[in-house]
PDB file of C-alpha atoms and ligand atoms in Angstrom:
ATOM      1  CA  MET R 579      21.528   8.997   4.038  1.00  0.00           C
ATOM      2  CA  ASN R 580      24.427   6.809   2.807  1.00  0.00           C
ATOM      3  CA  ASP R 581      26.928   8.977   0.909  1.00  0.00           C
ATOM      4  CA  ALA R 582      28.158   6.197  -1.366  1.00  0.00           C
ATOM      5  CA  THR R 583      24.545   5.470  -2.402  1.00  0.00           C
ATOM      6  CA  LEU R 584      23.906   9.190  -2.999  1.00  0.00           C
ATOM      7  CA  ALA R 585      27.017   9.317  -5.209  1.00  0.00           C
ATOM      8  CA  GLN R 586      25.852   6.197  -7.098  1.00  0.00           C
ATOM      9  CA  VAL R 587      22.368   7.568  -7.778  1.00  0.00           C
ATOM     10  CA  ALA R 588      23.737  11.003  -8.641  1.00  0.00           C
ATOM     11  CA  ALA R 589      26.029   9.470 -11.248  1.00  0.00           C
ATOM     12  CA  ARG R 590      23.046   7.634 -12.776  1.00  0.00           C
ATOM     13  CA  LEU R 591      21.043  10.879 -12.790  1.00  0.00           C
ATOM     14  CA  ARG R 592      23.885  12.839 -14.434  1.00  0.00           C
ATOM     15  CA  ASP R 593      24.222  10.258 -17.244  1.00  0.00           C
ATOM     16  CA  ALA R 594      20.497   9.570 -17.730  1.00  0.00           C
ATOM     17  CA  GLN R 595      18.811  10.580 -20.981  1.00  0.00           C
ATOM     18  CA  ALA R 596      15.366   9.528 -19.700  1.00  0.00           C
ATOM     19  CA  VAL R 597      14.195   9.696 -16.093  1.00  0.00           C
ATOM     20  CA  PHE R 598      10.811   8.541 -14.771  1.00  0.00           C
ATOM     21  CA  ALA R 599       9.722   9.718 -11.276  1.00  0.00           C
ATOM     22  CA  LEU R 600       6.783   8.176  -9.414  1.00  0.00           C
ATOM     23  CA  THR R 601       5.634  10.033  -6.309  1.00  0.00           C
ATOM     24  CA  GLY R 602       3.204   9.255  -3.492  1.00  0.00           C
ATOM     25  CA  SER R 603       1.852  11.162  -0.520  1.00  0.00           C
ATOM     26  CA  GLY R 604       5.193  10.978   1.351  1.00  0.00           C
ATOM     27  CA  ILE R 605       6.628  13.697  -0.937  1.00  0.00           C
ATOM     28  CA  SER R 606       4.009  16.073   0.467  1.00  0.00           C
ATOM     29  CA  ALA R 607       4.665  15.116   4.106  1.00  0.00           C
ATOM     30  CA  GLU R 608       7.111  17.994   4.535  1.00  0.00           C
ATOM     31  CA  SER R 609       4.434  20.371   3.249  1.00  0.00           C
ATOM     32  CA  GLY R 610       2.463  19.314   6.312  1.00  0.00           C
ATOM     33  CA  LEU R 611       0.017  17.025   4.504  1.00  0.00           C
ATOM     34  CA  PRO R 612      -0.747  13.696   6.248  1.00  0.00           C
ATOM     35  CA  THR R 613       0.270  10.653   4.192  1.00  0.00           C
ATOM     36  CA  PHE R 614      -2.506   8.458   2.886  1.00  0.00           C
ATOM     37  CA  ARG R 615      -2.004   5.644   5.399  1.00  0.00           C
ATOM     38  CA  GLY R 616       0.012   7.609   7.906  1.00  0.00           C
ATOM     39  CA  VAL R 617      -3.168   8.548   9.719  1.00  0.00           C
ATOM     40  CA  GLY R 618      -3.716   4.845  10.442  1.00  0.00           C
ATOM     41  CA  GLY R 619      -5.795   4.741   7.278  1.00  0.00           C
ATOM     42  CA  LEU R 620      -8.638   6.399   9.089  1.00  0.00           C
ATOM     43  CA  TRP R 621     -10.579   9.647   8.906  1.00  0.00           C
ATOM     44  CA  HIS R 622     -13.171  10.230  11.717  1.00  0.00           C
ATOM     45  CA  ASN R 623     -13.105   6.418  12.243  1.00  0.00           C
ATOM     46  CA  HIS R 624     -13.926   5.747   8.558  1.00  0.00           C
ATOM     47  CA  ARG R 625     -11.406   3.677   6.570  1.00  0.00           C
ATOM     48  CA  VAL R 626      -9.923   5.820   3.785  1.00  0.00           C
ATOM     49  CA  GLU R 627     -10.293   2.941   1.300  1.00  0.00           C
ATOM     50  CA  GLU R 628     -14.018   2.938   2.092  1.00  0.00           C
ATOM     51  CA  LEU R 629     -14.414   6.716   1.636  1.00  0.00           C
ATOM     52  CA  ALA R 630     -12.323   6.752  -1.556  1.00  0.00           C
ATOM     53  CA  SER R 631     -14.616   4.351  -3.367  1.00  0.00           C
ATOM     54  CA  PRO R 632     -17.771   4.518  -5.536  1.00  0.00           C
ATOM     55  CA  GLU R 633     -19.604   2.442  -2.931  1.00  0.00           C
ATOM     56  CA  GLY R 634     -18.619   4.827  -0.168  1.00  0.00           C
ATOM     57  CA  PHE R 635     -19.819   7.802  -2.254  1.00  0.00           C
ATOM     58  CA  ALA R 636     -23.088   6.098  -3.131  1.00  0.00           C
ATOM     59  CA  ARG R 637     -23.670   5.278   0.511  1.00  0.00           C
ATOM     60  CA  ASP R 638     -23.019   8.785   1.844  1.00  0.00           C
ATOM     61  CA  PRO R 639     -22.022  11.472  -0.705  1.00  0.00           C
ATOM     62  CA  ALA R 640     -22.082  14.251   1.888  1.00  0.00           C
ATOM     63  CA  LEU R 641     -19.678  12.346   4.187  1.00  0.00           C
ATOM     64  CA  VAL R 642     -17.301  11.758   1.274  1.00  0.00           C
ATOM     65  CA  TRP R 643     -17.503  15.409   0.221  1.00  0.00           C
ATOM     66  CA  ASN R 644     -16.871  16.512   3.823  1.00  0.00           C
ATOM     67  CA  TRP R 645     -13.637  14.444   3.733  1.00  0.00           C
ATOM     68  CA  TYR R 646     -12.560  15.799   0.344  1.00  0.00           C
ATOM     69  CA  ASN R 647     -13.578  19.379   1.177  1.00  0.00           C
ATOM     70  CA  GLU R 648     -11.429  19.199   4.315  1.00  0.00           C
ATOM     71  CA  ARG R 649      -8.501  17.832   2.310  1.00  0.00           C
ATOM     72  CA  ALA R 650      -8.975  20.433  -0.491  1.00  0.00           C
ATOM     73  CA  ALA R 651      -8.756  23.245   2.092  1.00  0.00           C
ATOM     74  CA  VAL R 652      -5.646  21.709   3.620  1.00  0.00           C
ATOM     75  CA  HIS R 653      -4.050  21.324   0.171  1.00  0.00           C
ATOM     76  CA  ARG R 654      -4.741  24.987  -0.660  1.00  0.00           C
ATOM     77  CA  ARG R 655      -3.088  26.125   2.565  1.00  0.00           C
ATOM     78  CA  ALA R 656      -0.031  23.899   2.013  1.00  0.00           C
ATOM     79  CA  GLN R 657       3.051  25.018   0.110  1.00  0.00           C
ATOM     80  CA  PRO R 658       5.198  22.876  -2.200  1.00  0.00           C
ATOM     81  CA  ASN R 659       8.386  21.780  -0.387  1.00  0.00           C
ATOM     82  CA  ALA R 660      12.022  21.437  -1.545  1.00  0.00           C
ATOM     83  CA  ALA R 661      11.274  17.963  -2.945  1.00  0.00           C
ATOM     84  CA  HIS R 662       8.518  19.269  -5.252  1.00  0.00           C
ATOM     85  CA  HIS R 663      10.793  22.128  -6.360  1.00  0.00           C
ATOM     86  CA  ALA R 664      13.679  19.722  -6.969  1.00  0.00           C
ATOM     87  CA  LEU R 665      11.569  17.614  -9.358  1.00  0.00           C
ATOM     88  CA  ALA R 666      10.466  20.797 -11.164  1.00  0.00           C
ATOM     89  CA  GLN R 667      14.184  21.622 -11.612  1.00  0.00           C
ATOM     90  CA  LEU R 668      14.901  18.080 -12.933  1.00  0.00           C
ATOM     91  CA  GLU R 669      12.165  18.492 -15.522  1.00  0.00           C
ATOM     92  CA  ALA R 670      14.207  21.345 -17.008  1.00  0.00           C
ATOM     93  CA  ARG R 671      17.593  19.610 -16.710  1.00  0.00           C
ATOM     94  CA  VAL R 672      17.007  16.024 -17.878  1.00  0.00           C
ATOM     95  CA  PRO R 673      16.526  15.464 -21.662  1.00  0.00           C
ATOM     96  CA  HIS R 674      13.475  13.324 -21.200  1.00  0.00           C
ATOM     97  CA  PHE R 675      11.857  13.611 -17.774  1.00  0.00           C
ATOM     98  CA  THR R 676       8.426  12.284 -16.844  1.00  0.00           C
ATOM     99  CA  LEU R 677       6.698  12.800 -13.457  1.00  0.00           C
ATOM    100  CA  ALA R 678       3.769  10.627 -12.480  1.00  0.00           C
ATOM    101  CA  THR R 679       2.073  11.214  -9.147  1.00  0.00           C
ATOM    102  CA  GLN R 680      -0.489   9.318  -7.099  1.00  0.00           C
ATOM    103  CA  ASN R 681      -1.183  12.499  -5.206  1.00  0.00           C
ATOM    104  CA  VAL R 682      -4.272  14.661  -5.729  1.00  0.00           C
ATOM    105  CA  ASP R 683      -2.859  17.741  -3.924  1.00  0.00           C
ATOM    106  CA  SER R 684      -1.622  19.651  -7.037  1.00  0.00           C
ATOM    107  CA  LEU R 685       1.623  20.524  -5.231  1.00  0.00           C
ATOM    108  CA  HIS R 686       3.821  19.386  -8.135  1.00  0.00           C
ATOM    109  CA  ARG R 687       2.017  21.787 -10.492  1.00  0.00           C
ATOM    110  CA  ARG R 688       2.254  24.602  -7.962  1.00  0.00           C
ATOM    111  CA  ALA R 689       6.017  23.903  -7.631  1.00  0.00           C
ATOM    112  CA  GLY R 690       6.355  24.563 -11.368  1.00  0.00           C
ATOM    113  CA  SER R 691       6.369  21.049 -12.846  1.00  0.00           C
ATOM    114  CA  GLN R 692       4.876  21.600 -16.324  1.00  0.00           C
ATOM    115  CA  HIS R 693       3.895  18.042 -17.264  1.00  0.00           C
ATOM    116  CA  VAL R 694       2.464  16.024 -14.377  1.00  0.00           C
ATOM    117  CA  LEU R 695       0.736  12.682 -14.966  1.00  0.00           C
ATOM    118  CA  GLU R 696      -1.939  12.693 -12.234  1.00  0.00           C
ATOM    119  CA  LEU R 697      -2.590   8.974 -12.048  1.00  0.00           C
ATOM    120  CA  HIS R 698      -5.323   9.289  -9.450  1.00  0.00           C
ATOM    121  CA  GLY R 699      -6.860  12.623 -10.577  1.00  0.00           C
ATOM    122  CA  SER R 700      -6.851  15.840  -8.599  1.00  0.00           C
ATOM    123  CA  LEU R 701      -8.984  17.867  -6.241  1.00  0.00           C
ATOM    124  CA  ARG R 702      -9.163  20.848  -8.619  1.00  0.00           C
ATOM    125  CA  GLU R 703     -12.503  19.850 -10.148  1.00  0.00           C
ATOM    126  CA  ALA R 704     -15.764  17.965  -9.548  1.00  0.00           C
ATOM    127  CA  ARG R 705     -17.566  16.086 -12.328  1.00  0.00           C
ATOM    128  CA  CYS R 706     -21.105  14.805 -12.677  1.00  0.00           C
ATOM    129  CA  ASP R 707     -21.243  10.995 -12.440  1.00  0.00           C
ATOM    130  CA  ARG R 708     -24.040  11.010 -15.051  1.00  0.00           C
ATOM    131  CA  CYS R 709     -23.400  13.774 -17.690  1.00  0.00           C
ATOM    132  CA  ALA R 710     -19.681  14.381 -16.935  1.00  0.00           C
ATOM    133  CA  ALA R 711     -20.303  18.142 -16.480  1.00  0.00           C
ATOM    134  CA  ARG R 712     -17.335  19.663 -14.675  1.00  0.00           C
ATOM    135  CA  ARG R 713     -16.970  22.567 -12.226  1.00  0.00           C
ATOM    136  CA  ALA R 714     -13.843  23.945 -10.583  1.00  0.00           C
ATOM    137  CA  LEU R 715     -13.624  23.378  -6.821  1.00  0.00           C
ATOM    138  CA  ALA R 716     -13.444  26.491  -4.698  1.00  0.00           C
ATOM    139  CA  ASP R 717     -10.897  26.669  -1.877  1.00  0.00           C
ATOM    140  CA  GLU R 718     -13.442  25.072   0.445  1.00  0.00           C
ATOM    141  CA  GLY R 719     -14.330  22.347  -2.078  1.00  0.00           C
ATOM    142  CA  LEU R 720     -17.935  21.692  -3.139  1.00  0.00           C
ATOM    143  CA  PRO R 721     -20.939  23.080  -1.211  1.00  0.00           C
ATOM    144  CA  LEU R 722     -23.005  20.084  -0.063  1.00  0.00           C
ATOM    145  CA  ASP R 723     -26.097  21.597  -1.692  1.00  0.00           C
ATOM    146  CA  ALA R 724     -24.329  21.415  -5.047  1.00  0.00           C
ATOM    147  CA  ILE R 725     -23.856  17.632  -5.021  1.00  0.00           C
ATOM    148  CA  ALA R 726     -27.130  17.040  -6.877  1.00  0.00           C
ATOM    149  CA  HIS R 727     -26.650  17.979 -10.535  1.00  0.00           C
ATOM    150  CA  GLU R 728     -29.519  19.342 -12.660  1.00  0.00           C
ATOM    151  CA  CYS R 729     -29.281  16.341 -14.972  1.00  0.00           C
ATOM    152  CA  GLY R 730     -30.205  14.048 -12.079  1.00  0.00           C
ATOM    153  CA  GLY R 731     -26.621  12.849 -11.537  1.00  0.00           C
ATOM    154  CA  ARG R 732     -24.285  13.691  -8.642  1.00  0.00           C
ATOM    155  CA  MET R 733     -21.147  15.858  -8.624  1.00  0.00           C
ATOM    156  CA  ARG R 734     -18.183  13.720  -7.473  1.00  0.00           C
ATOM    157  CA  PRO R 735     -14.511  14.552  -6.939  1.00  0.00           C
ATOM    158  CA  ASP R 736     -12.428  14.177 -10.154  1.00  0.00           C
ATOM    159  CA  ILE R 737     -10.517  11.434  -8.401  1.00  0.00           C
ATOM    160  CA  VAL R 738      -9.754   7.783  -9.259  1.00  0.00           C
ATOM    161  CA  TRP R 739     -11.297   5.745  -6.451  1.00  0.00           C
ATOM    162  CA  PHE R 740     -10.461   2.196  -5.391  1.00  0.00           C
ATOM    163  CA  GLY R 741     -12.031  -0.198  -7.872  1.00  0.00           C
ATOM    164  CA  GLU R 742     -11.952   2.401 -10.658  1.00  0.00           C
ATOM    165  CA  SER R 743      -9.712   2.444 -13.700  1.00  0.00           C
ATOM    166  CA  LEU R 744      -7.037   5.075 -14.076  1.00  0.00           C
ATOM    167  CA  PRO R 745      -7.492   7.585 -16.965  1.00  0.00           C
ATOM    168  CA  LEU R 746      -6.315   5.558 -19.935  1.00  0.00           C
ATOM    169  CA  ASP R 747      -4.311   8.326 -21.677  1.00  0.00           C
ATOM    170  CA  VAL R 748      -2.511   9.208 -18.410  1.00  0.00           C
ATOM    171  CA  TRP R 749      -1.831   5.554 -17.643  1.00  0.00           C
ATOM    172  CA  ARG R 750      -0.495   4.838 -21.171  1.00  0.00           C
ATOM    173  CA  ALA R 751       1.861   7.833 -20.931  1.00  0.00           C
ATOM    174  CA  ALA R 752       3.174   6.660 -17.548  1.00  0.00           C
ATOM    175  CA  GLU R 753       3.704   3.080 -18.807  1.00  0.00           C
ATOM    176  CA  LEU R 754       5.647   4.356 -21.844  1.00  0.00           C
ATOM    177  CA  ALA R 755       7.827   6.678 -19.720  1.00  0.00           C
ATOM    178  CA  ALA R 756       8.593   3.935 -17.209  1.00  0.00           C
ATOM    179  CA  ALA R 757       9.440   1.453 -20.015  1.00  0.00           C
ATOM    180  CA  HIS R 758      11.907   3.866 -21.678  1.00  0.00           C
ATOM    181  CA  ALA R 759      13.596   5.255 -18.601  1.00  0.00           C
ATOM    182  CA  ASP R 760      17.318   4.830 -17.788  1.00  0.00           C
ATOM    183  CA  LEU R 761      16.620   5.855 -14.206  1.00  0.00           C
ATOM    184  CA  ILE R 762      13.371   5.415 -12.196  1.00  0.00           C
ATOM    185  CA  LEU R 763      12.986   7.435  -8.973  1.00  0.00           C
ATOM    186  CA  VAL R 764      10.322   6.148  -6.564  1.00  0.00           C
ATOM    187  CA  ILE R 765       9.642   8.833  -4.019  1.00  0.00           C
ATOM    188  CA  GLY R 766       7.387   8.875  -0.950  1.00  0.00           C
ATOM    189  CA  THR R 767       5.143   5.901  -1.699  1.00  0.00           C
ATOM    190  CA  SER R 768       4.523   2.721   0.243  1.00  0.00           C
ATOM    191  CA  ALA R 769       4.073   1.028  -3.184  1.00  0.00           C
ATOM    192  CA  ILE R 770       0.931  -0.710  -1.977  1.00  0.00           C
ATOM    193  CA  VAL R 771      -1.569   0.722  -4.480  1.00  0.00           C
ATOM    194  CA  TYR R 772      -1.756  -0.859  -7.947  1.00  0.00           C
ATOM    195  CA  PRO R 773      -1.465  -0.481 -10.828  1.00  0.00           C
ATOM    196  CA  ALA R 774       0.591   2.669  -9.971  1.00  0.00           C
ATOM    197  CA  ALA R 775       3.139   0.779  -7.898  1.00  0.00           C
ATOM    198  CA  ALA R 776       3.850  -1.562 -10.862  1.00  0.00           C
ATOM    199  CA  LEU R 777       5.410   1.401 -12.717  1.00  0.00           C
ATOM    200  CA  ALA R 778       8.329   1.334 -10.291  1.00  0.00           C
ATOM    201  CA  THR R 779       9.664  -2.142 -10.984  1.00  0.00           C
ATOM    202  CA  GLN R 780       7.502  -4.068 -13.520  1.00  0.00           C
ATOM    203  CA  TYR R 781       7.820  -2.158 -16.799  1.00  0.00           C
ATOM    204  CA  ASN R 782      11.538  -1.930 -17.358  1.00  0.00           C
ATOM    205  CA  PRO R 783      14.118  -4.540 -16.309  1.00  0.00           C
ATOM    206  CA  ARG R 784      16.860  -2.327 -17.815  1.00  0.00           C
ATOM    207  CA  ALA R 785      16.262   0.762 -15.641  1.00  0.00           C
ATOM    208  CA  PHE R 786      18.173   1.595 -12.521  1.00  0.00           C
ATOM    209  CA  VAL R 787      15.512   1.995  -9.772  1.00  0.00           C
ATOM    210  CA  ALA R 788      16.222   4.256  -6.793  1.00  0.00           C
ATOM    211  CA  GLU R 789      13.805   4.591  -3.873  1.00  0.00           C
ATOM    212  CA  ILE R 790      13.655   7.746  -1.718  1.00  0.00           C
ATOM    213  CA  ASN R 791      11.781   7.004   1.530  1.00  0.00           C
ATOM    214  CA  PRO R 792      12.663   7.142   5.239  1.00  0.00           C
ATOM    215  CA  GLU R 793      10.999   3.734   5.689  1.00  0.00           C
ATOM    216  CA  ASP R 794      11.054   0.308   4.048  1.00  0.00           C
ATOM    217  CA  THR R 795       8.325  -0.221   1.461  1.00  0.00           C
ATOM    218  CA  ALA R 796       6.701  -3.085  -0.455  1.00  0.00           C
ATOM    219  CA  ILE R 797       9.339  -2.779  -3.193  1.00  0.00           C
ATOM    220  CA  SER R 798      12.481  -2.020  -1.124  1.00  0.00           C
ATOM    221  CA  GLU R 799      13.817  -5.515  -1.812  1.00  0.00           C
ATOM    222  CA  ARG R 800      13.463  -5.015  -5.537  1.00  0.00           C
ATOM    223  CA  VAL R 801      15.100  -1.627  -6.087  1.00  0.00           C
ATOM    224  CA  ASP R 802      18.770  -1.011  -7.033  1.00  0.00           C
ATOM    225  CA  ALA R 803      19.416   1.734  -4.479  1.00  0.00           C
ATOM    226  CA  THR R 804      17.673   3.172  -1.464  1.00  0.00           C
ATOM    227  CA  LEU R 805      18.075   6.668  -0.019  1.00  0.00           C
ATOM    228  CA  ARG R 806      16.621   6.274   3.490  1.00  0.00           C
ATOM    229  CA  SER R 807      15.834   9.951   3.908  1.00  0.00           C
ATOM    230  CA  PRO R 808      12.936  12.414   3.739  1.00  0.00           C
ATOM    231  CA  ALA R 809      12.455  13.547   0.129  1.00  0.00           C
ATOM    232  CA  ALA R 810      12.940  17.235   0.943  1.00  0.00           C
ATOM    233  CA  GLN R 811      16.494  16.396   2.023  1.00  0.00           C
ATOM    234  CA  ALA R 812      17.367  13.644  -0.460  1.00  0.00           C
ATOM    235  CA  LEU R 813      16.217  15.242  -3.710  1.00  0.00           C
ATOM    236  CA  PRO R 814      18.024  18.563  -3.341  1.00  0.00           C
ATOM    237  CA  ALA R 815      21.150  16.680  -2.224  1.00  0.00           C
ATOM    238  CA  LEU R 816      20.842  14.391  -5.219  1.00  0.00           C
ATOM    239  CA  ILE R 817      20.610  17.298  -7.691  1.00  0.00           C
ATOM    240  CA  GLU R 818      23.483  19.103  -6.034  1.00  0.00           C
ATOM    241  CA  ARG R 819      25.684  15.950  -6.229  1.00  0.00           C
ATOM    242  CA  ALA R 820      24.699  15.219  -9.823  1.00  0.00           C
ATOM    243  CA  PHE R 821      24.902  18.672 -11.361  1.00  0.00           C
ATOM    244  CA  GLY R 822      26.811  20.779  -8.763  1.00  0.00           C
TER     245      GLY R 822
HETATM  246  C1  LIG P 135      -7.848  -0.515 -10.223  1.00  0.00           C
HETATM  247  C2  LIG P 135      -7.200   8.750  -4.876  1.00  0.00           C
HETATM  248  C3  LIG P 135      -9.008  -2.102 -11.456  1.00  0.00           C
HETATM  249  C4  LIG P 135      -8.125   8.758  -3.735  1.00  0.00           C
HETATM  250  C5  LIG P 135      -6.118   6.659  -4.643  1.00  0.00           C
HETATM  251  C6  LIG P 135      -3.657  -5.378  -8.284  1.00  0.00           C
HETATM  252  C7  LIG P 135      -3.778  -4.863  -9.570  1.00  0.00           C
HETATM  253  C8  LIG P 135      -4.724  -3.865  -9.803  1.00  0.00           C
HETATM  254  C9  LIG P 135      -5.565  -3.416  -8.776  1.00  0.00           C
HETATM  255  C10 LIG P 135      -5.414  -3.925  -7.542  1.00  0.00           C
HETATM  256  C11 LIG P 135      -4.497  -4.918  -7.268  1.00  0.00           C
HETATM  257  N1  LIG P 135      -4.592  -5.250  -5.964  1.00  0.00           N
HETATM  258  C12 LIG P 135      -5.528  -4.494  -5.387  1.00  0.00           C
HETATM  259  C13 LIG P 135      -6.058  -3.685  -6.335  1.00  0.00           C
HETATM  260  C14 LIG P 135      -7.152  -2.752  -6.067  1.00  0.00           C
HETATM  261  C15 LIG P 135      -6.613  -1.407  -5.634  1.00  0.00           C
HETATM  262  C16 LIG P 135      -5.430  -1.408  -4.750  1.00  0.00           C
HETATM  263  O1  LIG P 135      -4.304  -1.255  -5.194  1.00  0.00           O
HETATM  264  N2  LIG P 135      -5.669  -1.608  -3.467  1.00  0.00           N
HETATM  265  C17 LIG P 135      -4.618  -1.581  -2.494  1.00  0.00           C
HETATM  266  C18 LIG P 135      -5.123  -0.934  -1.199  1.00  0.00           C
HETATM  267  C19 LIG P 135      -4.109  -2.983  -2.287  1.00  0.00           C
HETATM  268  N3  LIG P 135      -6.357  -0.580  -6.811  1.00  0.00           N
HETATM  269  C20 LIG P 135      -7.356   0.068  -7.377  1.00  0.00           C
HETATM  270  O2  LIG P 135      -8.536  -0.022  -7.012  1.00  0.00           O
HETATM  271  C21 LIG P 135      -7.012   0.951  -8.553  1.00  0.00           C
HETATM  272  N4  LIG P 135      -7.941   0.649  -9.621  1.00  0.00           N
HETATM  273  O3  LIG P 135      -6.999  -1.301 -10.040  1.00  0.00           O
HETATM  274  O4  LIG P 135      -8.870  -0.716 -11.058  1.00  0.00           O
HETATM  275  C22 LIG P 135      -9.853  -2.076 -12.607  1.00  0.00           C
HETATM  276  C23 LIG P 135      -9.338  -2.605 -13.775  1.00  0.00           C
HETATM  277  C24 LIG P 135     -10.129  -2.617 -14.844  1.00  0.00           C
HETATM  278  C25 LIG P 135     -11.459  -2.108 -14.792  1.00  0.00           C
HETATM  279  C26 LIG P 135     -11.914  -1.550 -13.595  1.00  0.00           C
HETATM  280  C27 LIG P 135     -11.123  -1.548 -12.493  1.00  0.00           C
HETATM  281  C28 LIG P 135      -7.230   2.392  -8.241  1.00  0.00           C
HETATM  282  C29 LIG P 135      -6.336   2.845  -7.153  1.00  0.00           C
HETATM  283  C30 LIG P 135      -6.463   4.371  -6.952  1.00  0.00           C
HETATM  284  C31 LIG P 135      -7.096   4.640  -5.606  1.00  0.00           C
HETATM  285  N5  LIG P 135      -7.061   6.072  -5.373  1.00  0.00           N
HETATM  286  N6  LIG P 135      -6.089   7.961  -4.486  1.00  0.00           N
HETATM  287  C32 LIG P 135      -7.712   9.807  -2.738  1.00  0.00           C
HETATM  288  O5  LIG P 135      -6.538  10.260  -2.713  1.00  0.00           O
HETATM  289  O6  LIG P 135      -8.612  10.118  -1.920  1.00  0.00           O
HETATM  290  S1  LIG P 135      -4.880   5.740  -4.002  1.00  0.00           S
HETATM  291  C33 LIG P 135      -4.193   6.462  -2.637  1.00  0.00           C
HETATM  292  O7  LIG P 135      -3.087   5.616  -2.275  1.00  0.00           O
HETATM  293  C34 LIG P 135      -3.533   7.852  -2.843  1.00  0.00           C
HETATM  294  O8  LIG P 135      -3.505   8.272  -4.177  1.00  0.00           O
HETATM  295  C35 LIG P 135      -2.093   7.616  -2.405  1.00  0.00           C
HETATM  296  O9  LIG P 135      -1.215   8.438  -3.021  1.00  0.00           O
HETATM  297  C36 LIG P 135      -1.968   6.202  -2.875  1.00  0.00           C
HETATM  298  C37 LIG P 135      -0.744   5.455  -2.513  1.00  0.00           C
HETATM  299  O10 LIG P 135      -0.505   5.678  -1.171  1.00  0.00           O
HETATM  300  P1  LIG P 135       0.902   6.378  -0.831  1.00  0.00           P
HETATM  301  O11 LIG P 135       0.962   7.634  -1.646  1.00  0.00           O
HETATM  302  O12 LIG P 135       1.984   5.419  -1.046  1.00  0.00           O
HETATM  303  O13 LIG P 135       0.749   6.780   0.652  1.00  0.00           O
HETATM  304  P2  LIG P 135       1.090   5.879   1.905  1.00  0.00           P
HETATM  305  O14 LIG P 135       0.557   6.620   3.084  1.00  0.00           O
HETATM  306  O15 LIG P 135       0.681   4.496   1.672  1.00  0.00           O
HETATM  307  O16 LIG P 135       2.689   5.892   1.953  1.00  0.00           O
HETATM  308  C38 LIG P 135       3.390   7.097   2.162  1.00  0.00           C
HETATM  309  C39 LIG P 135       4.854   6.766   2.028  1.00  0.00           C
HETATM  310  O17 LIG P 135       5.608   7.964   2.192  1.00  0.00           O
HETATM  311  C40 LIG P 135       5.352   5.784   3.118  1.00  0.00           C
HETATM  312  O18 LIG P 135       6.167   4.814   2.508  1.00  0.00           O
HETATM  313  C41 LIG P 135       6.226   6.692   4.000  1.00  0.00           C
HETATM  314  O19 LIG P 135       7.306   5.998   4.577  1.00  0.00           O
HETATM  315  C42 LIG P 135       6.694   7.721   3.010  1.00  0.00           C
HETATM  316  N7  LIG P 135       7.128   9.009   3.622  1.00  0.00           N
HETATM  317  C43 LIG P 135       6.644   9.590   4.761  1.00  0.00           C
HETATM  318  N8  LIG P 135       7.281  10.785   4.922  1.00  0.00           N
HETATM  319  C44 LIG P 135       8.132  10.911   3.860  1.00  0.00           C
HETATM  320  C45 LIG P 135       8.032   9.820   3.044  1.00  0.00           C
HETATM  321  N9  LIG P 135       8.742   9.636   1.915  1.00  0.00           N
HETATM  322  C46 LIG P 135       9.602  10.652   1.616  1.00  0.00           C
HETATM  323  N10 LIG P 135       9.779  11.784   2.354  1.00  0.00           N
HETATM  324  C47 LIG P 135       9.079  11.927   3.479  1.00  0.00           C
HETATM  325  N11 LIG P 135       9.210  13.051   4.242  1.00  0.00           N
END
């Protein structure tokens, strides 16, 4: 990680009144969770975009629940890493700090972040696609014999699938935070999925945008600074440099 860039971003963080952080599955990589596309975009030879869609669920709800149940169990066994904890610390240090995540693993909440905008939902609950009845998901997820709901609908993960709108209240809060930020941190996302990726560079020409990612992404050309490093190293180093 370039030290001059670290110093530059740390100075921006120290002076910032409002910080907006957007995270993707890369921030959970060091908790042992596979990234969304890191597995070649496949699960048991099914494309993840196909499984994470209303069409995929309608076609084979049990297959989709097998995928989510497996992920829910992996999430429960995982622990938040130093990057999640660093963002929880920032929430307490920065006057106005907003965290929006594309992840459904609940690791930001488990790390102590109090206000997390879960843009794509979470794997904590299932909801009926007809009457909206909700039920908490056990550690192993949803038993396949509980998919059919008594109202005639089907219990689905409380997740935003491809082709579905993001929860309007959550989206509005994220737009506002991005638009008012002095500093935008984009952490562990390939910035491929919209509209979430737009929050990084399209809502605030005034903000200083810093990307934390070991690889190039779809927005690397458009950010003001890049820390080419795993988040669990870069974020603690950034906080240490900014606040000592
Ligand atoms: C919608 C829940 C429309 C499911 C997910 C333009 C505008 C609007 C929409 C579109 C558009 N173009 C295309 C679309 C449609 C689509 C889309 O964006 N498709 C993509 C594939 C092109 N968008 C949608 O469908 C969205 N809905 O637009 O609705 C609409 C409007 C009105 C009315 C009706 C409808 C909904 C998208 C939400 C989909 N659901 N998740 C689930 O999780 O099962 S998205 C899914 O992708 C995950 O949430 C994931 O988080 C997210 C993004 O992926 P990443 O997190 O970035 O993961 P990835 O593997 O790609 O990258 C990991 C990164 O981490 C890499 O860069 C890697 O280098 C880095 N990394 C690795 N290790 C580390 C690290 N970084 C730091 N430290 C490390 N150690």
